[in-house]
Coordinates of C-alpha atoms and ligand atoms in Angstrom, one line a residue:
X1 CA -3.5 -0.5 27.0
X2 CA -1.2 -3.4 26.0
X3 CA 0.8 -1.3 23.5
X4 CA 3.1 1.7 23.5
X5 CA 5.2 3.8 21.2
X6 CA 8.8 2.6 21.1
X7 CA 11.9 3.7 19.3
X8 CA 13.5 1.0 17.3
X9 CA 16.9 2.8 17.4
X10 CA 17.4 3.6 21.1
X11 CA 14.5 1.7 22.8
X12 CA 12.9 4.8 24.5
X13 CA 9.1 4.3 25.0
X14 CA 6.3 6.8 25.1
X15 CA 2.6 6.4 25.9
X16 CA 0.3 5.6 23.1
X17 CA -1.8 8.7 23.6
X18 CA 1.1 11.1 23.2
X19 CA 1.1 13.1 20.0
X20 CA 4.5 12.4 18.5
X21 CA 5.9 10.9 15.4
X22 CA 9.6 10.8 16.2
X23 CA 11.7 9.8 19.1
X24 CA 13.8 12.4 20.9
X25 CA 16.8 10.7 19.2
X26 CA 15.2 11.5 15.7
X27 CA 14.2 8.0 14.8
X28 CA 10.7 7.1 13.7
X29 CA 8.6 5.2 16.2
X30 CA 6.9 1.9 16.2
X31 CA 3.6 0.9 17.9
X32 CA 5.0 -1.9 20.0
X33 CA 2.6 -4.6 21.1
X34 CA 3.2 -6.9 24.1
X35 CA 3.9 -9.9 21.9
X36 CA 4.7 -12.1 25.0
X37 CA 1.2 -11.5 26.5
X38 CA -0.5 -11.7 23.1
X39 CA 1.1 -15.1 22.3
X40 CA -1.0 -16.6 25.1
X41 CA -4.3 -15.0 23.8
X42 CA -4.1 -15.0 20.0
X43 CA -4.9 -18.1 18.0
X44 CA -5.8 -18.5 14.3
X45 CA -9.3 -19.6 15.3
X46 CA -10.1 -16.3 17.0
X47 CA -9.7 -14.6 13.6
X48 CA -11.7 -17.3 11.8
X49 CA -14.6 -17.0 14.2
X50 CA -14.8 -13.2 13.7
X51 CA -15.0 -13.7 9.9
X52 CA -18.1 -15.8 10.5
X53 CA -19.9 -13.5 12.9
X54 CA -23.7 -13.2 12.5
X55 CA -24.8 -10.1 10.6
X56 CA -26.1 -7.1 12.5
X57 CA -27.8 -3.9 11.3
X58 CA -24.9 -1.7 12.6
X59 CA -21.2 -1.9 11.6
X60 CA -19.2 -4.4 13.7
X61 CA -15.6 -3.6 13.0
X62 CA -14.2 -7.0 14.1
X63 CA -16.5 -8.8 11.8
X64 CA -16.8 -6.4 8.9
X65 CA -13.4 -4.8 8.6
X66 CA -10.3 -6.6 7.3
X67 CA -8.3 -4.3 9.5
X68 CA -10.1 -4.4 12.8
X69 CA -10.5 -8.2 12.6
X70 CA -6.9 -8.3 13.8
X71 CA -7.3 -5.4 16.3
X72 CA -5.2 -6.8 19.1
X73 CA -2.2 -6.6 16.6
X74 CA -3.2 -3.1 15.4
X75 CA -4.6 -0.7 18.0
X76 CA -6.3 -1.6 21.3
X77 CA -9.0 1.1 21.3
X78 CA -12.7 0.7 22.3
X79 CA -14.9 -0.3 19.4
X80 CA -17.0 2.9 19.6
X81 CA -14.0 5.0 18.8
X82 CA -13.4 3.2 15.5
X83 CA -13.8 5.1 12.2
X84 CA -14.4 2.4 9.6
X85 CA -16.1 2.2 6.1
X86 CA -15.4 -0.9 6.6
X87 CA -12.2 -1.6 4.6
X88 CA -10.1 -4.6 3.7
X89 CA -11.6 -8.0 2.8
X90 CA -10.0 -7.5 -0.6
X91 CA -9.9 -10.3 -3.2
X92 CA -6.9 -12.6 -3.8
X93 CA -7.1 -13.1 -7.5
X94 CA -5.5 -15.8 -9.6
X95 CA -5.4 -15.7 -13.4
X96 CA -3.7 -18.4 -15.6
X97 CA -2.7 -16.0 -18.3
X98 CA -0.9 -13.7 -15.9
X99 CA 0.8 -16.5 -14.1
X100 CA 2.1 -17.7 -17.4
X101 CA 3.2 -14.2 -18.5
X102 CA 5.2 -13.6 -15.3
X103 CA 6.5 -17.2 -15.4
X104 CA 5.4 -18.9 -12.2
X105 CA 2.9 -21.7 -11.5
X106 CA 1.1 -19.9 -8.7
X107 CA 0.6 -16.1 -8.7
X108 CA -1.9 -14.4 -6.4
X109 CA -2.9 -10.8 -6.8
X110 CA -4.0 -9.2 -3.6
X111 CA -6.1 -6.4 -4.9
X112 CA -5.9 -3.5 -2.5
X113 CA -7.4 -1.2 -5.2
X114 CA -10.7 -2.7 -4.2
X115 CA -10.8 -0.9 -0.9
X116 CA -13.5 1.8 -0.4
X117 CA -11.5 4.7 -1.8
X118 CA -9.7 2.6 -4.3
X119 CA -6.3 2.0 -2.6
X120 CA -4.5 0.3 0.3
X121 CA -4.3 3.6 2.1
X122 CA -7.8 3.0 3.6
X123 CA -6.3 0.3 5.8
X124 CA -3.9 2.8 7.4
X125 CA -6.3 5.6 7.4
X126 CA -9.0 3.8 9.4
X127 CA -6.4 3.5 12.1
X128 CA -4.9 6.9 11.7
X129 CA -8.2 8.7 11.8
X130 CA -9.4 6.6 14.7
X131 CA -6.3 7.6 16.6
X132 CA -6.8 11.3 15.6
X133 CA -10.3 11.1 17.1
X134 CA -9.1 9.3 20.2
X135 CA -6.5 12.1 20.7
X136 CA -9.1 14.8 20.1
X137 CA -7.2 16.3 17.1
X138 CA -8.7 19.5 15.7
X139 CA -7.7 18.7 12.1
X140 CA -5.7 16.2 10.1
X141 CA -3.2 16.6 7.3
X142 CA -1.0 14.8 4.9
X143 CA 1.3 15.3 1.8
X144 CA 0.4 12.9 -1.0
X145 CA 1.0 11.7 -4.5
X146 CA -2.8 11.3 -4.5
X147 CA -4.0 8.1 -2.8
X148 CA -3.2 9.1 0.7
X149 CA -5.0 12.4 0.2
X150 CA -8.1 10.6 -1.3
X151 CA -8.2 8.2 1.6
X152 CA -7.6 10.9 4.3
X153 CA -10.3 13.0 2.8
X154 CA -12.8 10.2 2.9
X155 CA -12.1 9.0 6.4
X156 CA -11.9 12.6 7.8
X157 CA -15.3 13.3 6.2
X158 CA -16.6 10.1 7.9
X159 CA -15.3 11.3 11.3
X160 CA -16.4 14.9 10.8
X161 CA -12.8 16.2 11.1
X162 CA -11.3 19.0 8.9
X163 CA -8.7 17.6 6.5
X164 CA -5.9 19.5 4.8
X165 CA -4.0 17.8 2.0
X166 CA -0.8 19.0 0.4
X167 CA -0.3 17.7 -3.2
X168 CA 2.3 18.4 -5.8
X169 CA 0.8 20.8 -8.3
X170 CA -0.1 19.0 -11.6
X171 CA 1.5 15.8 -10.5
X172 CA -1.3 13.7 -9.2
X173 CA -3.7 11.5 -11.3
X174 CA -7.1 13.0 -12.0
X175 CA -9.2 10.4 -10.1
X176 CA -7.2 11.1 -6.9
X177 CA -7.6 14.9 -7.1
X178 CA -11.3 14.5 -7.8
X179 CA -11.7 12.4 -4.7
X180 CA -9.9 14.9 -2.4
X181 CA -12.1 17.7 -3.7
X182 CA -15.3 15.6 -3.6
X183 CA -14.8 14.4 -0.1
X184 CA -14.3 18.0 1.1
X185 CA -10.6 18.2 1.9
X186 CA -9.0 21.6 1.9
X187 CA -6.6 21.0 -1.0
X188 CA -3.3 22.8 -1.2
X189 CA -1.6 22.4 -4.5
X190 CA 2.1 23.0 -3.7
X191 CA 4.6 24.2 -6.3
X192 CA 7.3 21.6 -6.2
X193 CA 7.2 17.8 -6.0
X194 CA 6.0 15.3 -3.4
X195 CA 9.2 15.6 -1.4
X196 CA 8.8 19.4 -1.1
X197 CA 5.1 18.9 0.0
X198 CA 6.2 16.3 2.6
X199 CA 8.8 18.6 4.2
X200 CA 6.2 21.4 4.2
X201 CA 3.4 19.4 5.8
X202 CA 5.7 18.2 8.6
X203 CA 6.7 21.7 9.4
X204 CA 3.1 23.1 9.4
X205 CA 1.7 20.2 11.5
X206 CA 4.4 20.7 14.1
X207 CA 3.9 24.5 14.2
X208 CA 0.1 24.5 14.1
X209 CA -0.8 21.4 16.2
X210 CA -2.4 19.6 13.3
X211 CA -2.4 15.8 13.4
X212 CA -0.1 14.4 10.6
X213 CA -1.3 11.3 8.8
X214 CA 1.5 10.5 6.5
X215 CA 3.1 7.0 6.9
X216 CA 5.6 8.7 9.2
X217 CA 2.7 8.3 11.7
X218 CA 3.2 4.9 13.3
X219 CA -0.6 4.2 13.5
X220 CA -1.0 4.3 9.7
X221 CA 1.5 1.5 9.4
X222 CA -0.3 -0.6 12.0
X223 CA -3.4 -0.6 9.7
X224 CA -1.4 -1.4 6.6
X225 CA 0.0 -4.5 8.4
X226 CA -3.4 -6.0 7.9
X227 CA -2.7 -6.5 4.2
X228 CA -0.3 -9.2 5.3
X229 CA -2.6 -10.6 8.1
X230 CA -5.5 -10.9 5.7
X231 CA -3.5 -12.4 2.8
X232 CA -1.9 -15.1 4.9
X233 CA -5.2 -15.8 6.7
X234 CA -6.8 -16.1 3.2
X235 CA -4.1 -18.7 2.4
X236 CA -5.1 -20.7 5.4
X237 CA -2.0 -19.5 7.2
X238 CA 0.3 -21.1 4.7
X239 CA 2.6 -18.1 3.7
X240 CA 3.7 -17.7 0.1
X241 CA 7.4 -17.9 -0.7
X242 CA 7.4 -14.2 -2.0
X243 CA 5.4 -11.1 -1.3
X244 CA 6.1 -8.5 -4.0
X245 CA 5.1 -4.8 -3.7
X246 CA 5.6 -1.4 -5.3
X247 CA 7.8 0.9 -3.2
X248 CA 7.6 4.7 -3.0
X249 CA 7.6 6.3 0.4
X250 CA 8.3 2.8 1.9
X251 CA 5.4 2.8 4.3
X252 CA 4.1 -0.5 3.1
X253 CA 7.5 -2.1 2.9
X254 CA 8.0 -1.0 6.6
X255 CA 4.5 -2.3 7.6
X256 CA 4.8 -5.6 5.8
X257 CA 8.1 -6.6 7.5
X258 CA 6.7 -5.6 10.9
X259 CA 3.5 -7.7 10.3
X260 CA 5.5 -10.8 9.2
X261 CA 7.9 -10.4 12.2
X262 CA 4.9 -10.2 14.6
X263 CA 3.2 -13.2 13.0
X264 CA 6.4 -15.2 13.4
X265 CA 6.8 -14.1 17.0
X266 CA 3.2 -15.1 17.8
X267 CA 3.7 -18.5 16.3
X268 CA 1.0 -17.9 13.7
X269 CA 3.5 -18.6 10.9
X270 CA 6.7 -20.7 11.0
X271 CA 8.1 -19.9 7.6
X272 CA 9.0 -16.4 6.6
X273 CA 8.1 -15.2 3.1
X274 CA 10.7 -13.0 1.3
X275 CA 9.7 -9.4 0.5
X276 CA 10.6 -7.9 -2.8
X277 CA 10.2 -4.1 -3.1
X278 CA 9.9 -2.8 -6.6
X279 CA 10.8 0.7 -7.7
X280 CA 10.5 2.6 -11.0
X281 CA 13.9 3.2 -12.5
X282 CA 13.3 7.0 -12.5
X283 CA 12.3 7.0 -8.8
X284 CA 14.7 4.5 -7.4
X285 CA 16.4 5.8 -4.2
X286 CA 15.7 2.7 -2.3
X287 CA 17.1 0.5 -5.1
X288 CA 20.3 2.6 -5.2
X289 CA 20.7 2.3 -1.5
X290 CA 20.2 -1.5 -1.6
X291 CA 22.9 -1.6 -4.2
X292 CA 25.2 0.1 -1.7
X293 CA 24.3 -2.6 0.9
X294 CA 22.1 0.0 2.7
X295 CA 25.3 1.8 3.9
X296 CA 23.5 5.1 3.3
X297 CA 20.1 6.5 2.3
X298 CA 20.0 7.9 -1.2
X299 CA 17.9 10.8 -2.5
X300 CA 17.0 11.4 -6.2
X301 CA 14.9 13.8 -8.2
X302 CA 12.1 11.4 -9.1
X303 CA 10.3 11.0 -12.5
X304 CA 8.1 8.1 -13.6
X305 CA 4.7 7.5 -15.2
X306 CA 3.7 5.8 -12.0
X307 CA 3.0 9.1 -10.2
X308 CA 2.0 7.3 -7.0
X309 CA 5.6 6.3 -6.4
X310 CA 7.2 9.4 -7.9
X311 CA 9.2 9.9 -4.6
X312 CA 12.9 10.7 -4.3
X313 CA 13.4 10.9 -0.5
X314 CA 11.3 8.1 1.1
X315 CA 10.4 8.8 4.7
X316 CA 10.1 5.2 6.0
X317 CA 13.6 4.3 4.8
X318 CA 15.0 2.9 8.1
X319 CA 12.0 0.8 9.0
X320 CA 11.9 -0.5 5.4
X321 CA 15.5 -1.6 5.6
X322 CA 14.7 -3.4 8.8
X323 CA 11.8 -5.2 7.0
X324 CA 14.2 -6.5 4.3
X325 CA 16.6 -7.7 7.0
X326 CA 13.8 -9.6 8.8
X327 CA 12.6 -11.2 5.7
X328 CA 15.8 -11.8 3.7
X329 CA 14.2 -9.4 1.2
X330 CA 15.5 -7.5 -1.8
X331 CA 14.8 -4.5 -4.0
X332 CA 14.5 -4.4 -7.7
X333 CA 13.6 -1.8 -10.3
X334 CA 11.6 -1.8 -13.5
X335 CA 11.3 0.7 -16.4
X336 CA 8.2 2.8 -17.2
X337 CA 7.7 0.7 -20.3
X338 CA 7.8 -2.5 -18.3
X339 CA 5.3 -1.0 -15.8
X340 CA 2.8 0.0 -18.5
X341 CA 3.0 -3.4 -20.3
X342 CA 2.4 -5.2 -17.0
X343 CA -0.5 -2.9 -16.3
X344 CA -2.0 -3.7 -19.7
X345 CA -1.7 -7.4 -18.9
X346 CA -3.4 -7.0 -15.5
X347 CA -6.1 -4.8 -17.1
X348 CA -6.7 -7.3 -20.0
X349 CA -7.2 -10.1 -17.5
X350 CA -10.3 -8.1 -16.4
X351 CA -8.7 -7.2 -13.1
X352 CA -7.1 -3.8 -13.7
X353 CA -4.9 -1.6 -11.6
X354 CA -3.1 1.8 -11.6
X355 CA 0.5 2.1 -12.9
X356 CA 2.3 2.0 -9.6
X357 CA 0.6 -1.3 -8.7
X358 CA 1.7 -2.9 -12.0
X359 CA 5.3 -2.3 -10.9
X360 CA 4.8 -5.3 -8.6
X361 CA 3.8 -7.6 -11.5
X362 CA 6.6 -6.3 -13.7
X363 CA 8.9 -6.9 -10.8
X364 CA 7.8 -10.5 -10.4
X365 CA 8.4 -11.1 -14.1
X366 CA 11.8 -9.6 -14.0
X367 CA 12.8 -11.6 -10.9
X368 CA 11.6 -14.8 -12.5
X369 CA 13.6 -14.0 -15.7
X370 CA 16.7 -13.4 -13.6
X371 CA 16.3 -16.7 -11.8
X372 CA 15.7 -15.1 -8.4
X373 CA 12.1 -16.3 -8.1
X374 CA 11.8 -19.9 -9.2
X375 CA 8.7 -20.9 -11.3
X376 CA 7.6 -23.4 -8.6
X377 CA 7.5 -20.8 -5.9
X378 CA 4.2 -19.3 -4.6
X379 CA 4.1 -15.5 -5.2
X380 CA 1.7 -12.8 -3.9
X381 CA 1.9 -9.5 -5.8
X382 CA 0.1 -6.6 -4.1
X383 CA -2.0 -4.4 -6.4
X384 CA -2.1 -1.2 -4.5
X385 CA -4.5 1.0 -6.5
X386 CA -7.5 0.9 -8.7
X387 CA -7.5 1.1 -12.5
X388 CA -9.9 4.2 -12.4
X389 CA -7.4 6.3 -10.4
X390 CA -5.4 7.3 -13.4
X391 CA -7.4 7.2 -16.6
X392 CA -5.0 9.5 -18.4
X393 CA -2.1 7.0 -18.1
X394 CA -4.3 4.2 -19.5
X395 CA -5.7 6.2 -22.4
X396 CA -2.3 7.5 -23.5
X397 CA -0.9 3.9 -23.5
X398 CA -3.7 2.7 -25.7
X399 CA -3.9 5.7 -28.0
X400 CA -0.3 5.7 -29.2
X401 CA 1.6 8.0 -26.9
X402 CA 3.7 5.0 -25.9
X403 CA 5.6 4.0 -29.0
X404 CA 7.0 0.9 -27.2
X405 CA 3.6 -0.3 -26.0
X406 CA 3.3 -4.0 -26.6
X407 CA -0.4 -4.4 -25.8
X408 CA -2.1 -1.2 -27.0
X409 CA -5.8 -1.5 -27.7
X410 CA -6.4 1.4 -30.1
X411 CA -9.9 2.8 -30.5
X412 CA -11.1 3.0 -34.1
X413 CA -13.0 5.9 -35.5
X414 CA -16.0 4.9 -37.6
X415 CA -18.7 6.9 -39.4
X416 CA -22.2 6.3 -38.3
X417 CA -23.0 3.9 -41.3
X418 CA -24.0 0.3 -40.5
X419 CA -22.1 -0.8 -43.6
X420 CA -18.8 0.5 -42.5
X421 CA -19.3 -0.6 -38.9
X422 CA -20.1 -4.2 -40.2
X423 CA -16.9 -4.2 -42.2
X424 CA -14.9 -3.1 -39.2
X425 CA -16.4 -5.7 -37.0
X426 CA -15.9 -8.5 -39.5
X427 CA -12.3 -7.5 -39.8
X428 CA -11.9 -7.9 -36.1
X429 CA -13.7 -11.2 -35.4
Ligands
LIG1 N1 1.1 2.2 -4.9 C1 0.2 3.2 -4.8 C2 -1.0 3.1 -5.6 C3 0.4 4.3 -4.0 O1 -0.4 5.3 -3.9 C4 1.6 4.3 -3.2 C5 2.0 5.4 -2.4 C6 2.5 3.2 -3.3 C7 2.2 2.2 -4.2 C8 3.8 3.2 -2.6 O2 3.6 2.8 -1.3 O3 4.6 4.8 -0.2 O4 4.0 2.8 1.1 O5 5.9 2.7 -0.5 N2 1.3 6.5 -2.3 C9 1.5 7.6 -1.4 C10 0.4 8.6 -1.5 C11 2.9 8.1 -1.3 O6 0.7 9.8 -1.2 O7 -0.7 8.3 -1.9 P1 4.6 3.3 -0.1

């Protein structure tokens, strides 16, 4: 294999097939690829050619998956080990009304909610579950605000592995809970919040020899890097000026920086986009730490309508800080009202997303208003989850539970009389 596990803090390396998430020094680990050797092998045209491969009756991961197309930069495993739906190949939308609303000429929305289980987590999970199978794991587990558990449940079902998911009781959106149950995961509803569930799952996995598939697991992040590879490939290798994403546990922030760093080292891009990580004001430990110049990690008790990012002690903190250093990135925060209005705009464009994803769009709008993003700059905002994940948040916004809602689309009650219905429709049109 041309990759190994490596500690970004002390440089110690470990074989790729050792079950470990942390270095002996306590730091999280990277999957480290031999970029020097890869530089001689990898060209843009290799990836183009895979995209055009001839159809076959069976799944061909390199051709069909937007993750495994970049497999040399992800995980060098034999193709027959791969557990894939396939995932990725998500659209890069543009919509004039949204660009105008946020205030830039060129806004792309990379819609990761259009992955098989409805969130970007599938990109990490295809790699994490493949690695679990490669290692011969007896079961897999994660703590989750909902999407990780939905995705883990789906990929574990596909691989025939038992899955155990730890979710904060009453704090995950209905669509996500439904998925975990439907795909057959053993679902533990933990009293407490996500941060409690996260501590618990780490302890249990260590004690019971269960394979942990939170983003603490370095293989998950390798898969999530493909959001960047696919986006920039989709833009003909012309990187945008900004990549804006919602930030919770900071797995994606960590993965995006690593992806961009590797693309630059390989000579596949020459200009580095800036990352902007967006938090909800009620769940903003990374923002607070940014304000302190990253001198220390901050913990908060988190509360936000965007339950996916309701996280007070993000686990990928150190690697996320590194990403911002590599990309001259920044962190901002937006209120729940700004998130829900941005979501309504994305939904009304016919695209749709869940609340956490809309934080990215609200963040772009805020950074443009502050003069940080210039209107002429090219911006990619990542929509991380599907509209259908959290129907309750959408319905409550439109039915008046959000007094400050700017774009509520209230349903109207009518009696079953054509006369009345005609009157109502005439008053609308
Ligand atoms: N958007 C959505 C829809 C998410 O589900 C998550 C995280 C994030 C953004 C934040 O990404 O953690 O990489 O900073 N969801 C995790 C979960 C925590 O358990 O599903 P992050």
